């Protein structure tokens, strides 16, 4: 048996089974009717993980950016924003009373 022919036959089966072109190569095309879930939703955050990742890449802070870095940074930013908003709310309440 020729390993190349076996591999091509296997790829053909995978493509036929999913009915999509990109699924055989591990792409997102053959999701099988599943809805895409954002990294923000997976992490349970409100701050956009994808946008933070884009800013990290465009900012040229490093040659490579790991997959967990934007998730962690988005979580930190969300926490800090929540703290600032809470303090602002407390200050607004104090001003209202006086």
PDB file of N, CA and C in Angstrom:
ATOM      1  N   UNK A   1       0.821  -1.200   0.000  1.00  0.00           N
ATOM      2  CA  UNK A   1       0.000   0.000   0.000  1.00  0.00           C
ATOM      3  C   UNK A   1       0.857   1.253   0.000  1.00  0.00           C
ATOM      4  N   UNK A   2       0.355   2.238  -0.689  1.00  0.00           N
ATOM      5  CA  UNK A   2       1.027   3.526  -0.746  1.00  0.00           C
ATOM      6  C   UNK A   2       0.441   4.439   0.341  1.00  0.00           C
ATOM      7  N   UNK A   3       1.276   4.895   1.292  1.00  0.00           N
ATOM      8  CA  UNK A   3       0.750   5.736   2.382  1.00  0.00           C
ATOM      9  C   UNK A   3       0.111   7.025   1.879  1.00  0.00           C
ATOM     10  N   UNK A   4       0.625   7.567   0.792  1.00  0.00           N
ATOM     11  CA  UNK A   4       0.058   8.811   0.254  1.00  0.00           C
ATOM     12  C   UNK A   4      -1.362   8.597  -0.243  1.00  0.00           C
ATOM     13  N   UNK A   5      -1.589   7.483  -0.929  1.00  0.00           N
ATOM     14  CA  UNK A   5      -2.932   7.180  -1.431  1.00  0.00           C
ATOM     15  C   UNK A   5      -3.909   6.959  -0.283  1.00  0.00           C
ATOM     16  N   UNK A   6      -3.442   6.272   0.767  1.00  0.00           N
ATOM     17  CA  UNK A   6      -4.302   6.033   1.929  1.00  0.00           C
ATOM     18  C   UNK A   6      -4.682   7.360   2.600  1.00  0.00           C
ATOM     19  N   UNK A   7      -3.698   8.238   2.699  1.00  0.00           N
ATOM     20  CA  UNK A   7      -3.954   9.551   3.314  1.00  0.00           C
ATOM     21  C   UNK A   7      -4.960  10.344   2.486  1.00  0.00           C
ATOM     22  N   UNK A   8      -4.785  10.334   1.167  1.00  0.00           N
ATOM     23  CA  UNK A   8      -5.701  11.072   0.294  1.00  0.00           C
ATOM     24  C   UNK A   8      -7.106  10.488   0.384  1.00  0.00           C
ATOM     25  N   UNK A   9      -7.210   9.163   0.462  1.00  0.00           N
ATOM     26  CA  UNK A   9      -8.520   8.527   0.590  1.00  0.00           C
ATOM     27  C   UNK A   9      -9.178   8.915   1.915  1.00  0.00           C
ATOM     28  N   UNK A  10      -8.367   8.970   2.963  1.00  0.00           N
ATOM     29  CA  UNK A  10      -8.887   9.352   4.276  1.00  0.00           C
ATOM     30  C   UNK A  10      -9.369  10.807   4.252  1.00  0.00           C
ATOM     31  N   UNK A  11      -8.601  11.692   3.617  1.00  0.00           N
ATOM     32  CA  UNK A  11      -8.993  13.090   3.506  1.00  0.00           C
ATOM     33  C   UNK A  11     -10.294  13.232   2.732  1.00  0.00           C
ATOM     34  N   UNK A  12     -10.424  12.447   1.669  1.00  0.00           N
ATOM     35  CA  UNK A  12     -11.627  12.481   0.849  1.00  0.00           C
ATOM     36  C   UNK A  12     -12.840  12.045   1.661  1.00  0.00           C
ATOM     37  N   UNK A  13     -12.677  11.004   2.480  1.00  0.00           N
ATOM     38  CA  UNK A  13     -13.770  10.536   3.345  1.00  0.00           C
ATOM     39  C   UNK A  13     -14.179  11.624   4.333  1.00  0.00           C
ATOM     40  N   UNK A  14     -13.181  12.285   4.925  1.00  0.00           N
ATOM     41  CA  UNK A  14     -13.472  13.332   5.909  1.00  0.00           C
ATOM     42  C   UNK A  14     -14.212  14.493   5.261  1.00  0.00           C
ATOM     43  N   UNK A  15     -13.793  14.854   4.067  1.00  0.00           N
ATOM     44  CA  UNK A  15     -14.442  15.958   3.358  1.00  0.00           C
ATOM     45  C   UNK A  15     -15.872  15.600   2.988  1.00  0.00           C
ATOM     46  N   UNK A  16     -16.060  14.373   2.536  1.00  0.00           N
ATOM     47  CA  UNK A  16     -17.398  13.936   2.149  1.00  0.00           C
ATOM     48  C   UNK A  16     -18.311  13.842   3.372  1.00  0.00           C
ATOM     49  N   UNK A  17     -17.761  13.421   4.505  1.00  0.00           N
ATOM     50  CA  UNK A  17     -18.571  13.254   5.708  1.00  0.00           C
ATOM     51  C   UNK A  17     -19.042  14.595   6.246  1.00  0.00           C
ATOM     52  N   UNK A  18     -18.179  15.594   6.206  1.00  0.00           N
ATOM     53  CA  UNK A  18     -18.558  16.898   6.758  1.00  0.00           C
ATOM     54  C   UNK A  18     -19.271  17.763   5.733  1.00  0.00           C
ATOM     55  N   UNK A  19     -19.015  17.511   4.479  1.00  0.00           N
ATOM     56  CA  UNK A  19     -19.657  18.291   3.430  1.00  0.00           C
ATOM     57  C   UNK A  19     -19.073  19.680   3.285  1.00  0.00           C
ATOM     58  N   UNK A  20     -17.878  19.874   3.806  1.00  0.00           N
ATOM     59  CA  UNK A  20     -17.246  21.179   3.714  1.00  0.00           C
ATOM     60  C   UNK A  20     -15.789  21.024   3.336  1.00  0.00           C
ATOM     61  N   UNK A  21     -15.278  22.044   2.742  1.00  0.00           N
ATOM     62  CA  UNK A  21     -13.916  22.004   2.244  1.00  0.00           C
ATOM     63  C   UNK A  21     -12.888  22.170   3.368  1.00  0.00           C
ATOM     64  N   UNK A  22     -13.094  23.156   4.235  1.00  0.00           N
ATOM     65  CA  UNK A  22     -12.096  23.489   5.232  1.00  0.00           C
ATOM     66  C   UNK A  22     -12.038  22.556   6.419  1.00  0.00           C
ATOM     67  N   UNK A  23     -13.054  21.738   6.626  1.00  0.00           N
ATOM     68  CA  UNK A  23     -13.098  20.889   7.810  1.00  0.00           C
ATOM     69  C   UNK A  23     -12.024  19.810   7.780  1.00  0.00           C
ATOM     70  N   UNK A  24     -11.696  19.310   6.619  1.00  0.00           N
ATOM     71  CA  UNK A  24     -10.705  18.242   6.522  1.00  0.00           C
ATOM     72  C   UNK A  24      -9.327  18.724   6.946  1.00  0.00           C
ATOM     73  N   UNK A  25      -9.060  19.997   6.762  1.00  0.00           N
ATOM     74  CA  UNK A  25      -7.759  20.540   7.131  1.00  0.00           C
ATOM     75  C   UNK A  25      -7.787  21.201   8.502  1.00  0.00           C
ATOM     76  N   UNK A  26      -8.888  21.073   9.220  1.00  0.00           N
ATOM     77  CA  UNK A  26      -8.996  21.644  10.554  1.00  0.00           C
ATOM     78  C   UNK A  26      -9.480  23.072  10.562  1.00  0.00           C
ATOM     79  N   UNK A  27     -10.080  23.519   9.471  1.00  0.00           N
ATOM     80  CA  UNK A  27     -10.586  24.888   9.396  1.00  0.00           C
ATOM     81  C   UNK A  27     -11.920  25.039  10.095  1.00  0.00           C
ATOM     82  N   UNK A  28     -12.499  26.228   9.996  1.00  0.00           N
ATOM     83  CA  UNK A  28     -13.762  26.505  10.671  1.00  0.00           C
ATOM     84  C   UNK A  28     -14.967  26.282   9.764  1.00  0.00           C
ATOM     85  N   UNK A  29     -14.732  25.933   8.495  1.00  0.00           N
ATOM     86  CA  UNK A  29     -15.827  25.865   7.530  1.00  0.00           C
ATOM     87  C   UNK A  29     -16.817  24.743   7.851  1.00  0.00           C
ATOM     88  N   UNK A  30     -16.352  23.599   8.256  1.00  0.00           N
ATOM     89  CA  UNK A  30     -17.247  22.463   8.495  1.00  0.00           C
ATOM     90  C   UNK A  30     -17.609  22.315   9.940  1.00  0.00           C
ATOM     91  N   UNK A  31     -18.285  23.302  10.489  1.00  0.00           N
ATOM     92  CA  UNK A  31     -18.627  23.283  11.902  1.00  0.00           C
ATOM     93  C   UNK A  31     -19.825  22.374  12.181  1.00  0.00           C
ATOM     94  N   UNK A  32     -20.539  21.976  11.142  1.00  0.00           N
ATOM     95  CA  UNK A  32     -21.676  21.083  11.330  1.00  0.00           C
ATOM     96  C   UNK A  32     -22.857  21.775  11.957  1.00  0.00           C
ATOM     97  N   UNK A  33     -23.129  23.025  11.598  1.00  0.00           N
ATOM     98  CA  UNK A  33     -24.287  23.726  12.123  1.00  0.00           C
ATOM     99  C   UNK A  33     -24.083  24.335  13.491  1.00  0.00           C
ATOM    100  N   UNK A  34     -22.895  24.170  14.085  1.00  0.00           N
ATOM    101  CA  UNK A  34     -22.642  24.742  15.403  1.00  0.00           C
ATOM    102  C   UNK A  34     -22.374  26.231  15.271  1.00  0.00           C
ATOM    103  N   UNK A  35     -22.817  26.971  16.280  1.00  0.00           N
ATOM    104  CA  UNK A  35     -22.603  28.423  16.289  1.00  0.00           C
ATOM    105  C   UNK A  35     -21.231  28.717  16.873  1.00  0.00           C
ATOM    106  N   UNK A  36     -20.558  29.710  16.312  1.00  0.00           N
ATOM    107  CA  UNK A  36     -19.245  30.107  16.813  1.00  0.00           C
ATOM    108  C   UNK A  36     -19.388  30.743  18.190  1.00  0.00           C
ATOM    109  N   UNK A  37     -18.480  30.393  19.099  1.00  0.00           N
ATOM    110  CA  UNK A  37     -18.483  30.954  20.443  1.00  0.00           C
ATOM    111  C   UNK A  37     -17.228  31.800  20.592  1.00  0.00           C
ATOM    112  N   UNK A  38     -17.402  33.052  20.957  1.00  0.00           N
ATOM    113  CA  UNK A  38     -16.260  33.959  21.066  1.00  0.00           C
ATOM    114  C   UNK A  38     -15.397  33.580  22.270  1.00  0.00           C
ATOM    115  N   UNK A  39     -14.138  34.000  22.196  1.00  0.00           N
ATOM    116  CA  UNK A  39     -13.233  33.759  23.321  1.00  0.00           C
ATOM    117  C   UNK A  39     -13.675  34.551  24.538  1.00  0.00           C
ATOM    118  N   UNK A  40     -14.328  35.682  24.319  1.00  0.00           N
ATOM    119  CA  UNK A  40     -14.861  36.480  25.423  1.00  0.00           C
ATOM    120  C   UNK A  40     -15.926  35.690  26.178  1.00  0.00           C
ATOM    121  N   UNK A  41     -16.815  35.049  25.421  1.00  0.00           N
ATOM    122  CA  UNK A  41     -17.881  34.252  26.050  1.00  0.00           C
ATOM    123  C   UNK A  41     -17.306  33.026  26.757  1.00  0.00           C
ATOM    124  N   UNK A  42     -16.312  32.392  26.135  1.00  0.00           N
ATOM    125  CA  UNK A  42     -15.687  31.220  26.756  1.00  0.00           C
ATOM    126  C   UNK A  42     -15.034  31.577  28.079  1.00  0.00           C
ATOM    127  N   UNK A  43     -14.429  32.762  28.134  1.00  0.00           N
ATOM    128  CA  UNK A  43     -13.751  33.200  29.349  1.00  0.00           C
ATOM    129  C   UNK A  43     -14.720  33.788  30.372  1.00  0.00           C
ATOM    130  N   UNK A  44     -15.967  34.037  29.958  1.00  0.00           N
ATOM    131  CA  UNK A  44     -16.957  34.615  30.863  1.00  0.00           C
ATOM    132  C   UNK A  44     -16.668  36.069  31.183  1.00  0.00           C
ATOM    133  N   UNK A  45     -16.187  36.795  30.188  1.00  0.00           N
ATOM    134  CA  UNK A  45     -15.814  38.199  30.390  1.00  0.00           C
ATOM    135  C   UNK A  45     -16.752  39.113  29.626  1.00  0.00           C
ATOM    136  N   UNK A  46     -16.613  40.415  29.898  1.00  0.00           N
ATOM    137  CA  UNK A  46     -17.336  41.434  29.138  1.00  0.00           C
ATOM    138  C   UNK A  46     -16.392  42.185  28.214  1.00  0.00           C
ATOM    139  N   UNK A  47     -15.113  42.243  28.575  1.00  0.00           N
ATOM    140  CA  UNK A  47     -14.127  42.918  27.731  1.00  0.00           C
ATOM    141  C   UNK A  47     -13.775  42.014  26.549  1.00  0.00           C
ATOM    142  N   UNK A  48     -13.630  42.573  25.350  1.00  0.00           N
ATOM    143  CA  UNK A  48     -13.416  41.768  24.141  1.00  0.00           C
ATOM    144  C   UNK A  48     -12.000  41.190  24.052  1.00  0.00           C
ATOM    145  N   UNK A  49     -11.892  39.870  24.114  1.00  0.00           N
ATOM    146  CA  UNK A  49     -10.599  39.195  24.069  1.00  0.00           C
ATOM    147  C   UNK A  49      -9.962  39.349  22.692  1.00  0.00           C
ATOM    148  N   UNK A  50     -10.751  39.213  21.645  1.00  0.00           N
ATOM    149  CA  UNK A  50     -10.213  39.326  20.292  1.00  0.00           C
ATOM    150  C   UNK A  50      -9.625  40.695  20.012  1.00  0.00           C
ATOM    151  N   UNK A  51     -10.284  41.728  20.484  1.00  0.00           N
ATOM    152  CA  UNK A  51      -9.792  43.094  20.275  1.00  0.00           C
ATOM    153  C   UNK A  51      -8.511  43.329  21.061  1.00  0.00           C
ATOM    154  N   UNK A  52      -8.450  42.831  22.300  1.00  0.00           N
ATOM    155  CA  UNK A  52      -7.238  42.955  23.103  1.00  0.00           C
ATOM    156  C   UNK A  52      -6.081  42.235  22.404  1.00  0.00           C
ATOM    157  N   UNK A  53      -6.370  41.058  21.858  1.00  0.00           N
ATOM    158  CA  UNK A  53      -5.339  40.300  21.131  1.00  0.00           C
ATOM    159  C   UNK A  53      -4.835  41.096  19.925  1.00  0.00           C
ATOM    160  N   UNK A  54      -5.762  41.700  19.199  1.00  0.00           N
ATOM    161  CA  UNK A  54      -5.381  42.509  18.043  1.00  0.00           C
ATOM    162  C   UNK A  54      -4.506  43.686  18.461  1.00  0.00           C
ATOM    163  N   UNK A  55      -4.862  44.356  19.557  1.00  0.00           N
ATOM    164  CA  UNK A  55      -4.073  45.490  20.028  1.00  0.00           C
ATOM    165  C   UNK A  55      -2.686  45.045  20.482  1.00  0.00           C
ATOM    166  N   UNK A  56      -2.603  43.885  21.100  1.00  0.00           N
ATOM    167  CA  UNK A  56      -1.298  43.368  21.521  1.00  0.00           C
ATOM    168  C   UNK A  56      -0.407  43.096  20.308  1.00  0.00           C
ATOM    169  N   UNK A  57      -1.020  42.540  19.252  1.00  0.00           N
ATOM    170  CA  UNK A  57      -0.237  42.256  18.041  1.00  0.00           C
ATOM    171  C   UNK A  57       0.173  43.534  17.327  1.00  0.00           C
ATOM    172  N   UNK A  58      -0.779  44.458  17.193  1.00  0.00           N
ATOM    173  CA  UNK A  58      -0.500  45.699  16.460  1.00  0.00           C
ATOM    174  C   UNK A  58       0.439  46.616  17.237  1.00  0.00           C
ATOM    175  N   UNK A  59       0.462  46.506  18.561  1.00  0.00           N
ATOM    176  CA  UNK A  59       1.327  47.341  19.373  1.00  0.00           C
ATOM    177  C   UNK A  59       2.787  46.948  19.300  1.00  0.00           C
ATOM    178  N   UNK A  60       3.087  45.796  18.724  1.00  0.00           N
ATOM    179  CA  UNK A  60       4.457  45.299  18.557  1.00  0.00           C
ATOM    180  C   UNK A  60       5.181  45.202  19.897  1.00  0.00           C
ATOM    181  N   UNK A  61       4.479  44.721  20.931  1.00  0.00           N
ATOM    182  CA  UNK A  61       5.096  44.551  22.244  1.00  0.00           C
ATOM    183  C   UNK A  61       6.022  43.342  22.255  1.00  0.00           C
ATOM    184  N   UNK A  62       5.715  42.369  21.423  1.00  0.00           N
ATOM    185  CA  UNK A  62       6.550  41.170  21.316  1.00  0.00           C
ATOM    186  C   UNK A  62       6.354  40.579  19.929  1.00  0.00           C
ATOM    187  N   UNK A  63       7.310  39.731  19.535  1.00  0.00           N
ATOM    188  CA  UNK A  63       7.217  39.099  18.212  1.00  0.00           C
ATOM    189  C   UNK A  63       6.034  38.136  18.168  1.00  0.00           C
ATOM    190  N   UNK A  64       5.782  37.471  19.303  1.00  0.00           N
ATOM    191  CA  UNK A  64       4.684  36.497  19.367  1.00  0.00           C
ATOM    192  C   UNK A  64       3.848  36.757  20.607  1.00  0.00           C
ATOM    193  N   UNK A  65       2.544  36.540  20.476  1.00  0.00           N
ATOM    194  CA  UNK A  65       1.611  36.726  21.597  1.00  0.00           C
ATOM    195  C   UNK A  65       0.932  35.383  21.855  1.00  0.00           C
ATOM    196  N   UNK A  66       1.034  34.890  23.070  1.00  0.00           N
ATOM    197  CA  UNK A  66       0.424  33.613  23.424  1.00  0.00           C
ATOM    198  C   UNK A  66      -1.092  33.688  23.425  1.00  0.00           C
ATOM    199  N   UNK A  67      -1.722  32.523  23.436  1.00  0.00           N
ATOM    200  CA  UNK A  67      -3.183  32.470  23.399  1.00  0.00           C
ATOM    201  C   UNK A  67      -3.842  32.914  24.688  1.00  0.00           C
ATOM    202  N   UNK A  68      -3.172  32.710  25.812  1.00  0.00           N
ATOM    203  CA  UNK A  68      -3.751  33.077  27.100  1.00  0.00           C
ATOM    204  C   UNK A  68      -3.537  34.522  27.486  1.00  0.00           C
ATOM    205  N   UNK A  69      -2.574  35.174  26.854  1.00  0.00           N
ATOM    206  CA  UNK A  69      -2.229  36.546  27.222  1.00  0.00           C
ATOM    207  C   UNK A  69      -3.392  37.524  27.043  1.00  0.00           C
ATOM    208  N   UNK A  70      -4.082  37.517  25.893  1.00  0.00           N
ATOM    209  CA  UNK A  70      -5.181  38.476  25.754  1.00  0.00           C
ATOM    210  C   UNK A  70      -6.349  38.180  26.688  1.00  0.00           C
ATOM    211  N   UNK A  71      -6.561  36.917  27.023  1.00  0.00           N
ATOM    212  CA  UNK A  71      -7.642  36.551  27.947  1.00  0.00           C
ATOM    213  C   UNK A  71      -7.328  37.113  29.331  1.00  0.00           C
ATOM    214  N   UNK A  72      -6.089  36.896  29.762  1.00  0.00           N
ATOM    215  CA  UNK A  72      -5.663  37.379  31.080  1.00  0.00           C
ATOM    216  C   UNK A  72      -5.725  38.901  31.142  1.00  0.00           C
ATOM    217  N   UNK A  73      -5.209  39.551  30.102  1.00  0.00           N
ATOM    218  CA  UNK A  73      -5.199  41.018  30.080  1.00  0.00           C
ATOM    219  C   UNK A  73      -6.622  41.583  30.053  1.00  0.00           C
ATOM    220  N   UNK A  74      -7.508  40.959  29.285  1.00  0.00           N
ATOM    221  CA  UNK A  74      -8.896  41.405  29.238  1.00  0.00           C
ATOM    222  C   UNK A  74      -9.556  41.257  30.615  1.00  0.00           C
ATOM    223  N   UNK A  75      -9.249  40.165  31.311  1.00  0.00           N
ATOM    224  CA  UNK A  75      -9.810  39.956  32.652  1.00  0.00           C
ATOM    225  C   UNK A  75      -9.301  41.010  33.629  1.00  0.00           C
ATOM    226  N   UNK A  76      -8.003  41.334  33.551  1.00  0.00           N
ATOM    227  CA  UNK A  76      -7.430  42.363  34.426  1.00  0.00           C
ATOM    228  C   UNK A  76      -8.064  43.719  34.141  1.00  0.00           C
ATOM    229  N   UNK A  77      -8.182  44.070  32.870  1.00  0.00           N
ATOM    230  CA  UNK A  77      -8.789  45.351  32.492  1.00  0.00           C
ATOM    231  C   UNK A  77     -10.240  45.433  32.959  1.00  0.00           C
ATOM    232  N   UNK A  78     -10.959  44.320  32.817  1.00  0.00           N
ATOM    233  CA  UNK A  78     -12.357  44.297  33.255  1.00  0.00           C
ATOM    234  C   UNK A  78     -12.457  44.494  34.761  1.00  0.00           C
ATOM    235  N   UNK A  79     -11.572  43.844  35.502  1.00  0.00           N
ATOM    236  CA  UNK A  79     -11.572  43.987  36.957  1.00  0.00           C
ATOM    237  C   UNK A  79     -11.296  45.431  37.363  1.00  0.00           C
ATOM    238  N   UNK A  80     -10.264  46.027  36.737  1.00  0.00           N
ATOM    239  CA  UNK A  80      -9.908  47.404  37.069  1.00  0.00           C
ATOM    240  C   UNK A  80     -11.031  48.377  36.721  1.00  0.00           C
ATOM    241  N   UNK A  81     -11.650  48.169  35.570  1.00  0.00           N
ATOM    242  CA  UNK A  81     -12.772  49.026  35.175  1.00  0.00           C
ATOM    243  C   UNK A  81     -13.917  48.900  36.170  1.00  0.00           C
ATOM    244  N   UNK A  82     -14.179  47.689  36.628  1.00  0.00           N
ATOM    245  CA  UNK A  82     -15.240  47.473  37.618  1.00  0.00           C
ATOM    246  C   UNK A  82     -14.954  48.179  38.924  1.00  0.00           C
ATOM    247  N   UNK A  83     -13.691  48.154  39.345  1.00  0.00           N
ATOM    248  CA  UNK A  83     -13.304  48.834  40.579  1.00  0.00           C
ATOM    249  C   UNK A  83     -13.491  50.346  40.450  1.00  0.00           C
ATOM    250  N   UNK A  84     -13.075  50.912  39.322  1.00  0.00           N
ATOM    251  CA  UNK A  84     -13.203  52.352  39.101  1.00  0.00           C
ATOM    252  C   UNK A  84     -14.677  52.752  39.067  1.00  0.00           C
ATOM    253  N   UNK A  85     -15.488  51.942  38.397  1.00  0.00           N
ATOM    254  CA  UNK A  85     -16.928  52.241  38.311  1.00  0.00           C
ATOM    255  C   UNK A  85     -17.579  52.161  39.688  1.00  0.00           C
ATOM    256  N   UNK A  86     -17.158  51.191  40.491  1.00  0.00           N
ATOM    257  CA  UNK A  86     -17.713  51.072  41.837  1.00  0.00           C
ATOM    258  C   UNK A  86     -17.349  52.292  42.677  1.00  0.00           C
ATOM    259  N   UNK A  87     -16.093  52.730  42.605  1.00  0.00           N
ATOM    260  CA  UNK A  87     -15.677  53.920  43.351  1.00  0.00           C
ATOM    261  C   UNK A  87     -16.411  55.165  42.875  1.00  0.00           C
ATOM    262  N   UNK A  88     -16.603  55.266  41.565  1.00  0.00           N
ATOM    263  CA  UNK A  88     -17.344  56.410  41.014  1.00  0.00           C
ATOM    264  C   UNK A  88     -18.793  56.404  41.493  1.00  0.00           C
ATOM    265  N   UNK A  89     -19.377  55.229  41.560  1.00  0.00           N
ATOM    266  CA  UNK A  89     -20.747  55.123  42.045  1.00  0.00           C
ATOM    267  C   UNK A  89     -20.869  55.519  43.504  1.00  0.00           C
ATOM    268  N   UNK A  90     -19.893  55.065  44.301  1.00  0.00           N
ATOM    269  CA  UNK A  90     -19.892  55.442  45.726  1.00  0.00           C
ATOM    270  C   UNK A  90     -19.735  56.954  45.894  1.00  0.00           C
ATOM    271  N   UNK A  91     -18.822  57.543  45.101  1.00  0.00           N
ATOM    272  CA  UNK A  91     -18.603  58.985  45.193  1.00  0.00           C
ATOM    273  C   UNK A  91     -19.842  59.757  44.750  1.00  0.00           C
ATOM    274  N   UNK A  92     -20.523  59.280  43.722  1.00  0.00           N
ATOM    275  CA  UNK A  92     -21.740  59.940  43.257  1.00  0.00           C
ATOM    276  C   UNK A  92     -22.827  59.863  44.325  1.00  0.00           C
ATOM    277  N   UNK A  93     -22.919  58.729  44.992  1.00  0.00           N
ATOM    278  CA  UNK A  93     -23.897  58.581  46.064  1.00  0.00           C
ATOM    279  C   UNK A  93     -23.593  59.501  47.232  1.00  0.00           C
ATOM    280  N   UNK A  94     -22.308  59.638  47.557  1.00  0.00           N
ATOM    281  CA  UNK A  94     -21.922  60.525  48.668  1.00  0.00           C
ATOM    282  C   UNK A  94     -22.241  61.988  48.323  1.00  0.00           C
ATOM    283  N   UNK A  95     -21.998  62.367  47.067  1.00  0.00           N
ATOM    284  CA  UNK A  95     -22.285  63.750  46.644  1.00  0.00           C
ATOM    285  C   UNK A  95     -23.783  64.033  46.666  1.00  0.00           C
ATOM    286  N   UNK A  96     -24.548  63.023  46.350  1.00  0.00           N
ATOM    287  CA  UNK A  96     -26.008  63.185  46.266  1.00  0.00           C
ATOM    288  C   UNK A  96     -26.597  63.473  47.664  1.00  0.00           C
ATOM    289  N   UNK A  97     -26.052  62.811  48.681  1.00  0.00           N
ATOM    290  CA  UNK A  97     -26.574  62.950  50.035  1.00  0.00           C
ATOM    291  C   UNK A  97     -26.269  64.311  50.631  1.00  0.00           C
ATOM    292  N   UNK A  98     -25.124  64.868  50.296  1.00  0.00           N
ATOM    293  CA  UNK A  98     -24.719  66.136  50.932  1.00  0.00           C
ATOM    294  C   UNK A  98     -25.250  67.357  50.207  1.00  0.00           C
TER     295      UNK A  98
END
